[in-house]
C-alpha angles and dihedrals in degrees: 000000000000102000094200093053092047092051092045090051092054091048094045095052100040120013101032097058091047093050092046090053088056094051101263120143121212125233113171107308094338131086125202134196122184126214108184104303094339126094134210114204132194116187128187108216119198118207115256087225096061117135141163088280098052141012121197129182142165139189125254119197128200143177120204112201111181096192090061093043093051092047088051089055099256122133112245114255120248111225130353116347123232114239091251090055092059125118093228123026136182139169117232093237092063088059096047122090094264089054094212137101112297128197126182113223131210126191125198091264095045118121107226089205090065094053095042096079091049091053093047092047092051092051093046093048100041114006102048095046090050092052092047095043092058094055083096112086092210090059092048089050091049091050091054095042098111097044112106092220144113087242091062092050091046090052091053091048092047088052089054099254107124093169092055090048090053091048090051091052090052089048089051092051092049094045097039109029092176088063094055095106092050091047093049092048091051092048092048091052100041109022106035105031093058096059 
């Protein structure tokens, strides 16, 4: 069995047509959909342990939001982002009822056409709603609320909540004392200069 071909066959007969119907364009094993200057990304990840005896794969989801990235001090990306470059990322298994990592498995005698509807249904039920739900900056900011990072503060500021951004900077300084200078510099630039 060629694991790559088996995985590609499942994707081609189930996930790809569904994504195309929702406006996603395919590039390799990733699919992109643009909303203004934001991107939604769906990536098919094959297991590094795949062999002729077994092929495993999962779905990674991402949202690239340039206004948050720029506020966080990152240069905006030119072109389509990779899933790992996204502002917010999730694996499909975390969104499914079991709320744990989920990998689809193919054996040499597996019929990709039988697994294709299951993959498409999982994306339609859990992946697509997640991507659409986080089109709202306030929800992105809420999702990042507990992260002691500049990105979390930038998300709050992009959502219009300066006080939450300031609280997140204080949380970052308390949780990561070595990052205090970076946190203070970001706050001076974004929270205090604008008043």
